[in-house]
C-alpha cells in the first residue's frame, strides 16, 4: 500500500529544501549587511507594524499629507518610513538590502544617509507640489488630504546610485542565467 504523503525525493521534499535554503541565505544577507542598511530595514518594518497598530493617529503625523506639510515639514522625511502596502514593504526591503548593501561600503554611512534624505525631501516635495497643482486645477479639497508614504522613492534613488557607481556590473539570479546590468535596474524597478 502506498502512502499519501510526499516521497523522500519528491517535489515536496525538494521545495521544502529550497525554502530552507532561501531562508538561510536571506538571514545571512541580513546579518552581513552594513549597519545603516540593517537599521533602516528595521525602522521600515517597525513603522509598518506601528502604523497598523495605531492607524490614522500615526499616519496623520508621519505620512505625507500635502495640506499639512507647511506646519509639519518633518513629513518630507518621515513619509519614507511609513510603508502602507505590505507587498511594497517586502520589495523595498529587498532593494534596500541589495542596493544599500552595495552602496554603503562604497560611499560610507554618512553619505548614504545624506543621499537618502535629499532623495526623500526632493521626491516628496515634488509630490506635494503636484497635488497642490491638482487641487488648483480640480478645485477639490480632498486632493490635499490624501495620505502618502513609502520607501519607493528611496529605493529608486538607491538603484540610480548603484547604476552610477557600477554601471557594468551584473546581477545573476543563478550562474546559468543571463545577467542584468546595474545600469538597467532602475528601468526594471
CSV table of C-alpha atoms in Angstrom, one decimal:
chain,number,residue,atom,x,y,z
A,1,UNK,CA,0.0,0.0,0.0
A,2,UNK,CA,1.4,3.4,-1.0
A,3,UNK,CA,1.5,6.4,1.4
A,4,UNK,CA,-0.4,9.6,0.6
A,5,UNK,CA,2.5,11.8,1.8
A,6,UNK,CA,5.4,13.1,-0.4
A,7,UNK,CA,8.1,10.7,-1.2
A,8,UNK,CA,11.6,11.4,0.3
A,9,UNK,CA,12.9,12.5,-3.1
A,10,UNK,CA,9.7,14.0,-4.4
A,11,UNK,CA,8.8,17.5,-5.3
A,12,UNK,CA,7.6,18.3,-1.8
A,13,UNK,CA,11.0,17.5,-0.2
A,14,UNK,CA,12.8,19.5,-2.9
A,15,UNK,CA,10.6,22.6,-2.5
A,16,UNK,CA,11.0,22.3,1.3
A,17,UNK,CA,14.7,22.2,1.0
A,18,UNK,CA,14.6,25.2,-1.4
A,19,UNK,CA,12.6,27.2,1.1
A,20,UNK,CA,15.0,26.3,3.9
A,21,UNK,CA,18.0,27.3,1.7
A,22,UNK,CA,16.3,30.6,0.7
A,23,UNK,CA,15.6,31.4,4.4
A,24,UNK,CA,19.2,30.7,5.3
A,25,UNK,CA,20.6,32.9,2.5
A,26,UNK,CA,18.2,35.7,3.5
A,27,UNK,CA,19.3,35.6,7.1
A,28,UNK,CA,22.9,35.5,6.0
A,29,UNK,CA,22.4,38.5,3.8
A,30,UNK,CA,20.7,40.4,6.6
A,31,UNK,CA,23.4,39.5,9.1
A,32,UNK,CA,26.2,40.6,6.7
A,33,UNK,CA,24.6,43.8,5.6
A,34,UNK,CA,26.1,47.2,6.7
A,35,UNK,CA,24.6,48.8,9.8
A,36,UNK,CA,22.7,51.7,8.3
A,37,UNK,CA,21.0,49.4,5.8
A,38,UNK,CA,20.1,47.0,8.5
A,39,UNK,CA,18.8,49.8,10.8
A,40,UNK,CA,16.8,51.3,8.1
A,41,UNK,CA,15.2,48.0,7.2
A,42,UNK,CA,14.3,47.5,10.9
A,43,UNK,CA,12.8,51.0,11.0
A,44,UNK,CA,10.7,50.2,8.0
A,45,UNK,CA,9.3,47.0,9.5
A,46,UNK,CA,8.8,48.7,12.9
A,47,UNK,CA,7.0,51.7,11.4
A,48,UNK,CA,4.9,49.4,9.2
A,49,UNK,CA,3.6,47.5,12.3
A,50,UNK,CA,3.3,50.7,14.3
A,51,UNK,CA,1.0,52.2,11.6
A,52,UNK,CA,-1.1,49.0,11.6
A,53,UNK,CA,-1.5,49.2,15.3
A,54,UNK,CA,-2.1,52.9,15.7
A,55,UNK,CA,-3.8,53.6,12.4
A,56,UNK,CA,-4.6,57.1,11.4
A,57,UNK,CA,-3.1,58.6,14.5
A,58,UNK,CA,0.3,57.5,13.4
A,59,UNK,CA,-0.2,58.1,9.7
A,60,UNK,CA,-1.5,61.7,10.2
A,61,UNK,CA,1.7,62.6,11.9
A,62,UNK,CA,4.3,60.9,9.8
A,63,UNK,CA,2.9,60.1,6.3
A,64,UNK,CA,2.8,62.8,3.7
A,65,UNK,CA,-0.4,64.9,3.7
A,66,UNK,CA,0.0,67.7,1.2
A,67,UNK,CA,-2.3,70.1,3.1
A,68,UNK,CA,-0.3,69.7,6.3
A,69,UNK,CA,3.3,69.8,5.0
A,70,UNK,CA,3.8,73.5,5.8
A,71,UNK,CA,3.4,73.3,9.6
A,72,UNK,CA,4.8,69.7,9.7
A,73,UNK,CA,7.9,69.8,7.5
A,74,UNK,CA,9.2,66.5,9.0
A,75,UNK,CA,6.6,64.8,6.8
A,76,UNK,CA,9.0,65.2,3.9
A,77,UNK,CA,11.5,62.9,5.6
A,78,UNK,CA,9.3,60.6,7.7
A,79,UNK,CA,6.9,59.7,4.9
A,80,UNK,CA,9.6,57.3,3.5
A,81,UNK,CA,9.4,55.0,6.6
A,82,UNK,CA,5.6,54.9,6.7
A,83,UNK,CA,5.0,52.0,4.3
A,84,UNK,CA,1.3,51.4,3.7
A,85,UNK,CA,1.4,48.3,1.5
A,86,UNK,CA,2.9,45.0,2.8
A,87,UNK,CA,3.9,43.8,-0.7
A,88,UNK,CA,5.8,47.1,-1.4
A,89,UNK,CA,7.4,46.8,2.0
A,90,UNK,CA,8.9,43.4,1.0
A,91,UNK,CA,10.0,44.7,-2.4
A,92,UNK,CA,11.6,47.9,-0.9
A,93,UNK,CA,13.4,46.0,1.8
A,94,UNK,CA,14.8,43.6,-0.8
A,95,UNK,CA,16.0,46.6,-2.9
A,96,UNK,CA,17.4,48.3,0.3
A,97,UNK,CA,19.5,45.2,1.2
A,98,UNK,CA,20.7,44.8,-2.4
A,99,UNK,CA,21.5,48.4,-3.3
A,100,UNK,CA,22.1,49.8,0.1
A,101,UNK,CA,24.4,46.9,1.0
A,102,UNK,CA,26.4,47.6,-2.1
A,103,UNK,CA,26.5,51.4,-1.8
A,104,UNK,CA,27.1,51.9,1.9
A,105,UNK,CA,30.6,50.4,1.8
A,106,UNK,CA,31.4,52.5,-1.3
A,107,UNK,CA,30.0,55.8,-0.1
A,108,UNK,CA,30.2,55.5,3.7
A,109,UNK,CA,27.2,55.7,6.0
A,110,UNK,CA,27.2,59.5,6.3
A,111,UNK,CA,27.0,60.0,2.5
A,112,UNK,CA,24.3,57.3,2.2
A,113,UNK,CA,22.2,59.0,4.9
A,114,UNK,CA,22.6,62.4,3.2
A,115,UNK,CA,21.7,60.9,-0.2
A,116,UNK,CA,18.5,59.3,1.2
A,117,UNK,CA,17.5,62.5,3.0
A,118,UNK,CA,17.9,64.5,-0.2
A,119,UNK,CA,16.1,62.0,-2.3
A,120,UNK,CA,13.2,61.8,0.1
A,121,UNK,CA,12.8,65.6,0.6
A,122,UNK,CA,13.0,66.3,-3.1
A,123,UNK,CA,10.7,63.5,-4.1
A,124,UNK,CA,8.0,64.2,-1.5
A,125,UNK,CA,8.3,68.0,-2.1
A,126,UNK,CA,7.6,67.4,-5.8
A,127,UNK,CA,4.7,65.1,-4.9
A,128,UNK,CA,3.3,67.8,-2.7
A,129,UNK,CA,3.7,70.4,-5.4
A,130,UNK,CA,1.9,68.1,-7.9
A,131,UNK,CA,-1.0,67.7,-5.6
A,132,UNK,CA,-1.3,71.4,-4.9
A,133,UNK,CA,-1.4,71.9,-8.7
A,134,UNK,CA,-4.1,69.2,-8.9
A,135,UNK,CA,-6.1,71.0,-6.2
A,136,UNK,CA,-5.9,74.3,-8.1
A,137,UNK,CA,-7.0,72.6,-11.3
A,138,UNK,CA,-9.7,70.4,-9.9
A,139,UNK,CA,-10.9,72.7,-7.0
A,140,UNK,CA,-11.3,69.5,-4.9
A,141,UNK,CA,-10.0,70.0,-1.3
A,142,UNK,CA,-9.9,66.2,-0.7
A,143,UNK,CA,-6.9,66.0,-3.0
A,144,UNK,CA,-4.9,67.9,-0.4
A,145,UNK,CA,-5.8,65.5,2.3
A,146,UNK,CA,-4.6,62.3,0.6
A,147,UNK,CA,-2.0,60.3,2.6
A,148,UNK,CA,1.2,59.1,1.0
A,149,UNK,CA,4.1,57.1,2.3
A,150,UNK,CA,6.6,54.5,1.3
A,151,UNK,CA,10.2,53.8,0.6
A,152,UNK,CA,9.7,53.6,-3.1
A,153,UNK,CA,11.3,57.0,-3.8
A,154,UNK,CA,14.4,55.9,-1.8
A,155,UNK,CA,14.6,52.5,-3.4
A,156,UNK,CA,14.5,54.1,-6.9
A,157,UNK,CA,17.2,56.5,-5.7
A,158,UNK,CA,19.4,53.7,-4.4
A,159,UNK,CA,19.1,51.8,-7.7
A,160,UNK,CA,20.1,55.0,-9.6
A,161,UNK,CA,23.0,55.4,-7.2
A,162,UNK,CA,24.0,51.8,-7.9
A,163,UNK,CA,23.7,52.5,-11.6
A,164,UNK,CA,26.1,55.4,-11.3
A,165,UNK,CA,28.6,53.6,-9.0
A,166,UNK,CA,29.0,50.4,-11.1
A,167,UNK,CA,27.0,50.5,-14.4
A,168,UNK,CA,28.7,47.5,-16.0
A,169,UNK,CA,28.3,45.1,-13.0
A,170,UNK,CA,25.7,42.4,-13.5
A,171,UNK,CA,23.0,40.7,-11.4
A,172,UNK,CA,22.6,37.0,-11.9
A,173,UNK,CA,19.9,35.1,-10.1
A,174,UNK,CA,21.9,31.9,-10.7
A,175,UNK,CA,25.2,31.2,-12.5
A,176,UNK,CA,23.5,29.7,-15.6
A,177,UNK,CA,21.1,32.6,-16.3
A,178,UNK,CA,21.6,35.7,-18.3
A,179,UNK,CA,22.8,38.7,-16.3
A,180,UNK,CA,21.2,42.1,-16.0
A,181,UNK,CA,23.5,45.1,-15.8
A,182,UNK,CA,23.1,47.5,-13.0
A,183,UNK,CA,22.5,50.4,-15.4
A,184,UNK,CA,19.2,48.8,-16.4
A,185,UNK,CA,17.9,48.1,-12.8
A,186,UNK,CA,16.1,51.5,-12.4
A,187,UNK,CA,14.1,50.7,-15.6
A,188,UNK,CA,13.1,47.3,-14.2
A,189,UNK,CA,12.0,48.8,-10.9
